[in-house]
Coordinates of C-alpha atoms in Angstrom, one line a residue:
M581 CA -25.4 30.9 1.0
L582 CA -22.0 29.3 0.3
D583 CA -20.5 30.9 -2.8
T584 CA -17.8 29.9 -5.2
V585 CA -14.8 32.1 -5.3
A586 CA -12.4 32.0 -8.3
P587 CA -9.3 29.9 -7.5
G588 CA -6.0 31.7 -6.9
P589 CA -4.7 34.2 -4.4
D590 CA -8.2 35.1 -3.2
I591 CA -8.8 31.6 -1.9
D592 CA -5.4 31.5 -0.2
V593 CA -6.0 34.8 1.5
L594 CA -9.4 33.7 2.6
M595 CA -8.2 30.3 3.9
N596 CA -5.2 31.6 5.7
D597 CA -7.4 34.2 7.5
I598 CA -9.7 31.3 8.6
G599 CA -6.6 29.4 9.8
R600 CA -5.4 32.4 11.8
K601 CA -8.8 32.8 13.4
A602 CA -8.9 29.1 14.3
K603 CA -5.5 29.2 15.8
A604 CA -6.4 32.2 17.9
A605 CA -9.6 30.5 19.1
A606 CA -7.7 27.3 19.9
R607 CA -5.6 28.9 22.7
P608 CA -8.5 29.9 25.0
L609 CA -10.3 26.7 24.2
G610 CA -7.3 24.7 25.4
F611 CA -8.0 25.7 29.0
A612 CA -11.7 26.5 28.8
S613 CA -13.6 25.0 31.7
A614 CA -15.7 21.8 31.3
E615 CA -18.7 23.9 32.4
A616 CA -18.3 26.5 29.6
K617 CA -17.8 23.8 26.9
N618 CA -20.8 21.8 28.1
K619 CA -22.9 25.0 28.2
A620 CA -22.0 25.6 24.6
L621 CA -22.8 22.1 23.6
N622 CA -26.2 22.0 25.2
A623 CA -27.0 25.4 23.7
M624 CA -26.0 24.0 20.3
A625 CA -28.4 21.1 20.7
D626 CA -31.2 23.5 21.7
A627 CA -30.5 25.6 18.6
I628 CA -30.6 22.6 16.3
L629 CA -34.0 21.6 17.6
A630 CA -35.3 25.2 17.5
N631 CA -34.1 25.7 13.9
K632 CA -35.2 22.3 12.6
A633 CA -37.5 23.8 10.0
H634 CA -34.6 26.0 8.7
I635 CA -32.2 23.0 8.5
L636 CA -34.8 20.8 6.7
A637 CA -35.5 23.6 4.2
G638 CA -31.8 23.8 3.4
N639 CA -31.5 20.1 3.2
A640 CA -34.5 20.0 0.8
K641 CA -32.7 22.4 -1.5
D642 CA -29.5 20.2 -1.4
L643 CA -31.5 17.1 -2.3
K644 CA -33.3 18.9 -5.1
D645 CA -29.9 19.9 -6.6
I646 CA -29.1 16.2 -7.1
E647 CA -32.4 15.2 -8.6
G648 CA -32.1 13.5 -12.0
S649 CA -28.4 12.8 -11.5
E650 CA -27.0 9.3 -11.5
T651 CA -26.6 9.4 -7.7
L652 CA -26.3 6.2 -5.7
A653 CA -29.1 5.6 -3.2
S654 CA -26.5 5.3 -0.5
F655 CA -25.3 8.8 -1.3
V656 CA -28.8 10.2 -1.1
D657 CA -29.3 8.4 2.2
R658 CA -26.2 10.0 3.7
L659 CA -27.3 13.5 2.5
T660 CA -30.9 13.2 3.7
L661 CA -32.0 14.8 7.0
N662 CA -35.4 14.3 8.6
D663 CA -37.0 14.9 12.0
K664 CA -35.5 11.7 13.5
R665 CA -32.0 12.4 12.2
I666 CA -32.1 16.0 13.5
A667 CA -33.3 14.8 16.9
E668 CA -30.4 12.2 16.9
M669 CA -28.0 15.0 16.0
A670 CA -29.1 17.0 19.0
E671 CA -29.0 13.9 21.2
G672 CA -25.5 13.1 20.0
I673 CA -24.3 16.6 21.0
R674 CA -25.8 16.2 24.5
A675 CA -24.2 12.8 24.8
I676 CA -20.8 14.5 24.1
A677 CA -21.5 17.1 26.7
A678 CA -22.2 14.4 29.2
L679 CA -18.8 12.8 28.6
A680 CA -16.0 13.4 31.1
D681 CA -13.8 16.3 29.9
P682 CA -10.6 14.7 28.5
V683 CA -8.4 17.8 28.8
G684 CA -6.2 17.7 31.8
E685 CA -7.0 14.0 32.5
V686 CA -4.0 12.2 34.1
I687 CA -3.4 9.2 31.9
A688 CA -0.5 7.8 33.9
A689 CA 1.5 8.9 37.0
W690 CA 4.7 7.5 38.6
D691 CA 7.5 8.4 41.0
R692 CA 11.2 8.2 40.2
P693 CA 13.8 7.1 42.7
N694 CA 15.2 10.6 42.8
G695 CA 11.9 12.0 44.0
L696 CA 10.6 13.4 40.7
K697 CA 6.8 12.9 40.3
I698 CA 5.8 12.5 36.6
E699 CA 2.4 12.7 35.1
R700 CA 1.2 12.1 31.5
V701 CA -1.7 14.5 30.9
R702 CA -4.2 14.8 28.0
T703 CA -3.9 18.1 26.0
P704 CA -5.8 19.3 22.9
L705 CA -4.3 18.8 19.5
G706 CA -5.0 22.4 18.5
V707 CA -6.8 23.0 15.2
I708 CA -8.5 20.2 13.3
G709 CA -9.4 20.4 9.6
V710 CA -12.4 18.2 8.6
I711 CA -13.1 17.8 4.9
F712 CA -16.3 15.9 4.2
E713 CA -18.9 15.1 1.5
S714 CA -22.6 14.5 1.6
R715 CA -23.0 14.0 5.4
P716 CA -24.4 17.3 6.9
N717 CA -24.5 15.7 10.3
V718 CA -20.7 15.8 10.3
T719 CA -21.0 19.6 10.9
A720 CA -22.5 18.9 14.3
D721 CA -20.6 15.8 15.2
A722 CA -17.2 17.2 14.3
G723 CA -17.8 20.6 15.8
A724 CA -19.0 19.1 19.1
L725 CA -16.3 16.6 19.4
C726 CA -13.5 19.0 18.7
L727 CA -14.9 21.6 21.1
K728 CA -15.2 19.0 23.9
A729 CA -11.5 18.1 23.4
G730 CA -10.5 21.7 23.5
N731 CA -9.8 22.0 19.7
A732 CA -10.8 24.6 17.2
V733 CA -12.1 23.1 13.9
I734 CA -12.3 24.2 10.3
L735 CA -15.1 22.4 8.4
R736 CA -15.1 22.1 4.6
C737 CA -18.3 20.5 3.3
G738 CA -19.0 19.3 -0.2
S739 CA -21.1 21.3 -2.6
D740 CA -23.8 18.7 -2.2
S741 CA -24.5 19.5 1.5
R742 CA -23.6 23.2 1.6
R743 CA -27.1 24.5 2.6
S744 CA -27.7 21.9 5.2
S745 CA -24.2 22.3 6.7
Q746 CA -24.5 26.1 6.8
A747 CA -27.8 25.9 8.7
I748 CA -26.3 23.5 11.2
H749 CA -23.2 25.5 11.5
A750 CA -25.2 28.6 12.4
C751 CA -26.6 26.6 15.4
M752 CA -23.1 25.6 16.5
V753 CA -21.9 29.3 16.5
E754 CA -25.1 30.2 18.4
G755 CA -24.0 27.8 21.1
L756 CA -20.5 29.1 21.3
K757 CA -21.8 32.7 21.7
A758 CA -24.2 31.5 24.4
A759 CA -21.3 30.2 26.5
G760 CA -18.9 33.1 25.8
L761 CA -16.5 31.0 23.8
P762 CA -14.7 32.2 20.6
E763 CA -17.2 32.0 17.7
H764 CA -14.3 31.1 15.4
A765 CA -13.7 27.9 17.3
I766 CA -16.0 26.2 14.8
Q767 CA -15.7 27.6 11.2
L768 CA -17.3 26.4 8.0
V769 CA -15.4 27.3 4.9
P770 CA -17.6 29.7 3.0
V771 CA -16.6 28.5 -0.5
I772 CA -17.1 25.3 -2.4
D773 CA -14.1 25.8 -4.7
R774 CA -11.8 22.8 -4.5
A775 CA -8.8 25.1 -4.2
A776 CA -10.0 25.5 -0.5
V777 CA -9.3 21.8 0.0
G778 CA -5.8 22.2 -1.4
A779 CA -5.1 25.1 1.0
M780 CA -6.2 23.0 3.9
L781 CA -4.0 20.1 2.9
R782 CA -1.1 22.5 2.8
G783 CA -1.9 23.3 6.5
L784 CA -3.0 27.0 6.2
D785 CA 0.4 28.4 7.0
G786 CA 0.9 26.1 9.9
A787 CA -2.5 26.6 11.5
I788 CA -3.9 23.1 11.0
D789 CA -2.5 20.3 13.2
V790 CA -4.5 17.3 11.9
I791 CA -6.8 16.7 8.8
V792 CA -9.8 14.3 9.0
P793 CA -11.4 13.4 5.7
R794 CA -15.0 12.0 5.6
G795 CA -16.1 11.0 2.1
G796 CA -15.6 8.8 -0.9
K797 CA -12.5 7.0 -2.0
S798 CA -11.3 9.7 -4.3
L799 CA -11.5 12.4 -1.6
V800 CA -9.7 10.3 1.0
A801 CA -7.0 9.2 -1.5
R802 CA -6.4 12.9 -2.4
V803 CA -6.1 13.9 1.2
Q804 CA -3.7 11.0 2.0
N805 CA -1.6 11.8 -1.0
E806 CA -1.4 15.5 -0.8
A807 CA -1.7 16.4 2.9
R808 CA 1.4 18.1 4.5
V809 CA -0.1 17.6 8.0
P810 CA -1.0 14.3 9.8
V811 CA -4.2 12.6 8.6
F812 CA -6.8 10.5 10.5
A813 CA -8.6 8.5 7.8
H814 CA -9.7 5.3 6.2
L815 CA -9.7 4.9 2.5
E816 CA -12.7 2.5 2.4
G817 CA -14.6 0.1 4.5
L818 CA -14.1 -3.4 3.1
C819 CA -15.8 -5.1 6.0
H820 CA -16.0 -8.9 6.3
I821 CA -18.2 -11.4 8.2
Y822 CA -16.9 -14.9 8.8
V823 CA -19.5 -17.5 9.7
D824 CA -17.8 -20.5 11.4
G825 CA -19.1 -24.0 11.4
S826 CA -19.8 -23.6 15.1
A827 CA -22.0 -20.6 14.6
D828 CA -25.6 -20.6 15.7
L829 CA -27.5 -20.4 12.4
E830 CA -30.4 -18.2 13.5
M831 CA -28.0 -15.7 15.0
A832 CA -25.8 -15.8 11.9
K833 CA -28.8 -15.0 9.7
K834 CA -29.9 -12.1 11.8
I835 CA -26.4 -10.6 12.1
V836 CA -25.5 -11.0 8.4
V837 CA -28.7 -9.3 7.2
N838 CA -28.3 -6.4 9.7
A839 CA -24.6 -6.0 8.8
K840 CA -25.3 -5.7 5.1
M841 CA -28.8 -4.2 4.9
R842 CA -29.5 -1.9 7.9
R843 CA -27.7 0.9 6.1
T844 CA -25.8 -0.1 3.0
G845 CA -24.1 3.2 2.5
I846 CA -22.1 3.5 5.7
C847 CA -18.5 2.4 6.0
G848 CA -19.4 -0.3 8.6
A849 CA -21.7 -2.1 6.2
A850 CA -20.5 -5.7 5.4
E851 CA -19.2 -6.2 1.9
T852 CA -18.0 -9.8 2.0
L853 CA -19.5 -12.9 3.7
L854 CA -17.1 -15.8 4.3
V855 CA -18.6 -19.2 5.2
D856 CA -16.7 -22.1 6.7
A857 CA -16.4 -25.0 4.3
A858 CA -17.5 -27.2 7.2
A859 CA -20.8 -25.3 7.3
V860 CA -21.7 -25.4 3.6
G861 CA -24.3 -28.1 4.1
T862 CA -26.0 -26.4 7.1
H863 CA -25.4 -22.7 6.9
L864 CA -24.7 -21.6 3.3
T865 CA -28.1 -22.0 1.7
P866 CA -30.1 -20.5 4.5
L867 CA -27.7 -17.4 4.5
L868 CA -28.0 -17.0 0.8
E869 CA -31.8 -17.3 1.0
V870 CA -32.2 -14.7 3.8
L871 CA -30.1 -12.2 1.9
T872 CA -32.0 -12.8 -1.3
D873 CA -35.3 -12.4 0.5
V874 CA -34.4 -8.9 1.7
G875 CA -33.3 -7.8 -1.8
C876 CA -29.6 -8.2 -1.6
E877 CA -27.7 -9.1 -4.8
I878 CA -25.1 -11.8 -4.2
R879 CA -21.8 -12.2 -6.1
A880 CA -20.8 -15.8 -5.6
S881 CA -17.4 -17.6 -5.6
A882 CA -17.0 -20.8 -7.6
A883 CA -17.6 -22.9 -4.4
V884 CA -20.8 -21.0 -3.7
L885 CA -22.0 -21.4 -7.3
K886 CA -21.9 -25.2 -6.9
V887 CA -24.5 -24.9 -4.2
A888 CA -26.5 -22.0 -5.8
P889 CA -25.7 -22.0 -9.6
G890 CA -28.2 -19.3 -10.4
L891 CA -26.2 -16.5 -8.6
K892 CA -24.0 -14.0 -10.3
P893 CA -20.4 -15.1 -10.4
A894 CA -17.9 -13.0 -8.4
T895 CA -14.9 -11.6 -10.1
E896 CA -11.5 -10.8 -8.6
E897 CA -12.6 -7.2 -8.4
D898 CA -15.5 -8.0 -6.2
W899 CA -13.4 -9.1 -3.2
S900 CA -11.9 -5.6 -3.1
T901 CA -15.0 -3.5 -3.8
E902 CA -16.8 -1.4 -1.3
Y903 CA -20.3 -1.6 -2.8
L904 CA -22.1 0.8 -0.5
D905 CA -25.2 -0.8 -2.0
A906 CA -27.4 -3.9 -1.5
I907 CA -24.7 -6.2 -2.9
I908 CA -22.5 -8.6 -1.1
S909 CA -19.8 -11.0 -2.3
V910 CA -19.8 -14.5 -0.8
A911 CA -17.1 -17.1 -0.6
V912 CA -16.4 -20.5 1.0
V913 CA -13.2 -20.6 3.1
D914 CA -11.3 -23.4 4.7
G915 CA -12.2 -22.6 8.3
I916 CA -10.7 -19.9 10.4
S917 CA -7.4 -20.1 8.7
G918 CA -9.0 -19.6 5.3
A919 CA -11.0 -16.7 6.7
I920 CA -8.0 -15.0 8.1
A921 CA -6.0 -15.4 4.9
H922 CA -8.9 -13.9 2.8
I923 CA -9.2 -10.9 5.2
Q924 CA -5.5 -10.3 5.2
K925 CA -5.5 -10.2 1.4
Y926 CA -8.5 -8.0 0.8
S927 CA -9.4 -6.1 3.9
S928 CA -9.0 -2.3 4.3
N929 CA -8.4 -2.9 8.1
H930 CA -11.7 -1.2 9.0
T931 CA -14.1 -3.7 10.7
E932 CA -14.4 -7.5 10.7
A933 CA -16.8 -9.8 12.5
V934 CA -16.7 -13.5 13.4
I935 CA -19.9 -15.5 14.2
A936 CA -18.8 -18.6 16.1
E937 CA -19.4 -20.5 19.4
D938 CA -16.0 -22.2 19.4
P939 CA -13.8 -20.1 21.7
G940 CA -10.7 -21.2 20.0
V941 CA -11.9 -19.8 16.7
V942 CA -12.8 -16.5 18.3
E943 CA -9.4 -16.2 20.0
R944 CA -7.6 -16.8 16.8
F945 CA -9.8 -14.2 15.0
F946 CA -9.2 -11.6 17.7
T947 CA -5.4 -12.4 17.8
E948 CA -4.5 -12.7 14.1
V949 CA -6.9 -10.3 12.3
D950 CA -5.3 -6.8 12.4
S951 CA -8.2 -4.5 11.7
A952 CA -9.2 -1.4 13.7
I953 CA -12.5 -3.0 15.0
L954 CA -13.2 -6.7 15.6
L955 CA -16.6 -8.1 16.6
H956 CA -17.7 -11.5 17.9
N957 CA -21.4 -12.4 17.4
A958 CA -22.4 -8.9 16.5
S959 CA -23.1 -6.8 13.4
T960 CA -20.4 -4.8 11.7
Q961 CA -22.8 -1.8 11.8
F962 CA -21.8 -1.3 15.4
A963 CA -18.5 0.3 14.1
D964 CA -19.6 3.7 15.2
G965 CA -18.4 6.1 17.9
G966 CA -21.9 6.6 19.3
E967 CA -22.4 2.9 19.7
F968 CA -19.0 2.7 21.5
G969 CA -20.3 5.2 24.0
M970 CA -18.2 8.1 22.6
G971 CA -21.3 10.3 22.0
A972 CA -20.3 10.5 18.3
E973 CA -17.2 10.1 16.1
I974 CA -15.3 12.4 13.8
G975 CA -14.5 9.3 11.6
I976 CA -13.0 5.8 11.7
A977 CA -9.2 5.7 11.6
T978 CA -7.6 2.6 10.1
G979 CA -3.9 3.7 10.5
K980 CA -1.8 2.6 13.4
M981 CA -0.4 5.9 14.7
H982 CA -2.1 7.8 17.5
A983 CA -5.8 7.2 16.7
R984 CA -7.4 3.9 15.5
G985 CA -11.0 3.0 15.2
P986 CA -13.7 5.5 16.1
V987 CA -12.1 8.9 16.6
G988 CA -13.8 10.5 19.6
V989 CA -12.8 13.1 22.2
E990 CA -9.9 11.1 23.6
Q991 CA -8.4 10.5 20.1
L992 CA -8.7 14.3 19.5
T993 CA -6.1 14.9 22.2
S994 CA -2.4 14.4 22.5
F995 CA -0.5 14.5 25.8
K996 CA 2.2 16.3 27.7
Y997 CA 4.3 15.5 30.7
R998 CA 4.1 17.3 34.0
V999 CA 7.2 16.7 36.2
R1000 CA 7.2 18.0 39.8
G1001 CA 10.4 18.2 41.7
A1002 CA 11.8 19.5 45.0
G1003 CA 15.1 21.0 43.9
Q1004 CA 16.5 18.0 42.1
T1005 CA 19.4 18.6 39.7
R1006 CA 20.8 16.0 37.3
P1007 CA 24.3 14.7 38.2

């Protein structure tokens, strides 16, 4: 059971001890063999499947705790585990094990005229702090990714998912022990007091090298504002789909519905649909109808209301709202130029999609839109590390330094230079 400890010195002592243990574990992990790490990962997957009943029991208690509260359906969906999601969790860990070991990979190599041979080589970041809400699967995903990249990780879950996360974490530790790796390589903060978050943001006396927040806007904003260590994060997923006049209508209908409705509570769900003014007579009404048919509420711009006057008018706030629900804002734009202008004004630089057959439109979209993930003729819900072949992700980064887009094993490494000489001295 995760307990609440009174804020103050006790929290700081506890958290700094966790930091010291993580830093001590990170050193041997940095040069652990691929075989040892993969053995641990596969043992973790086995343990998760073997302890499915225990994990589901913990999850049932977490879900019961939020019964009767005014909790969004998307939040409940993120918290909920079932047989399928547990199987996917184990499969994701095995997929990470199957990836090439990034540590020690030579990224680039070149020779200098003086005979020096230089290599740029991947190396672990060290200790990663992950602060997350409502998604117990992050315990497995983050633990596995950090381990594969040779990093220790400190996980701090929200009170909403504490029992689920604890049950999953026990399986991760079981895997570490099976492979003879330090059990403190993956630690779950054993308190739900928010003072623990503050301690992590201060870096645990220099132990934490990077913070990754996974949660709502308020959590991520706090992390970005208060962290004294680097942060990989996105504040929100204001994802757009632009349907060009050249788009295949049937393809557009299928993609728009999937992008919005497959899972409304994930950061890759589309929140705004932009339709080319040249396609109002052919594409707009069928797109509105197919969204309405699947139960999606539409917030319409003035131009859209002229075609469908019964819809709810969009406000200025709608264009910058991450609904995380079966709601989408729809606007008519003046071609690709209008779409780009709208995205530049309102996007959170997470994920955008263009549906078009005109290669010139696609080229402009890919060149001029500056978001972490851009898609052509595909759903925004592919904004996921697993779908990118990374096994899983620790989050989606929308910043421009070091990591951008899905943060997988490669993004959880830095690099160093190895320079080999034969007695050279600098004149």
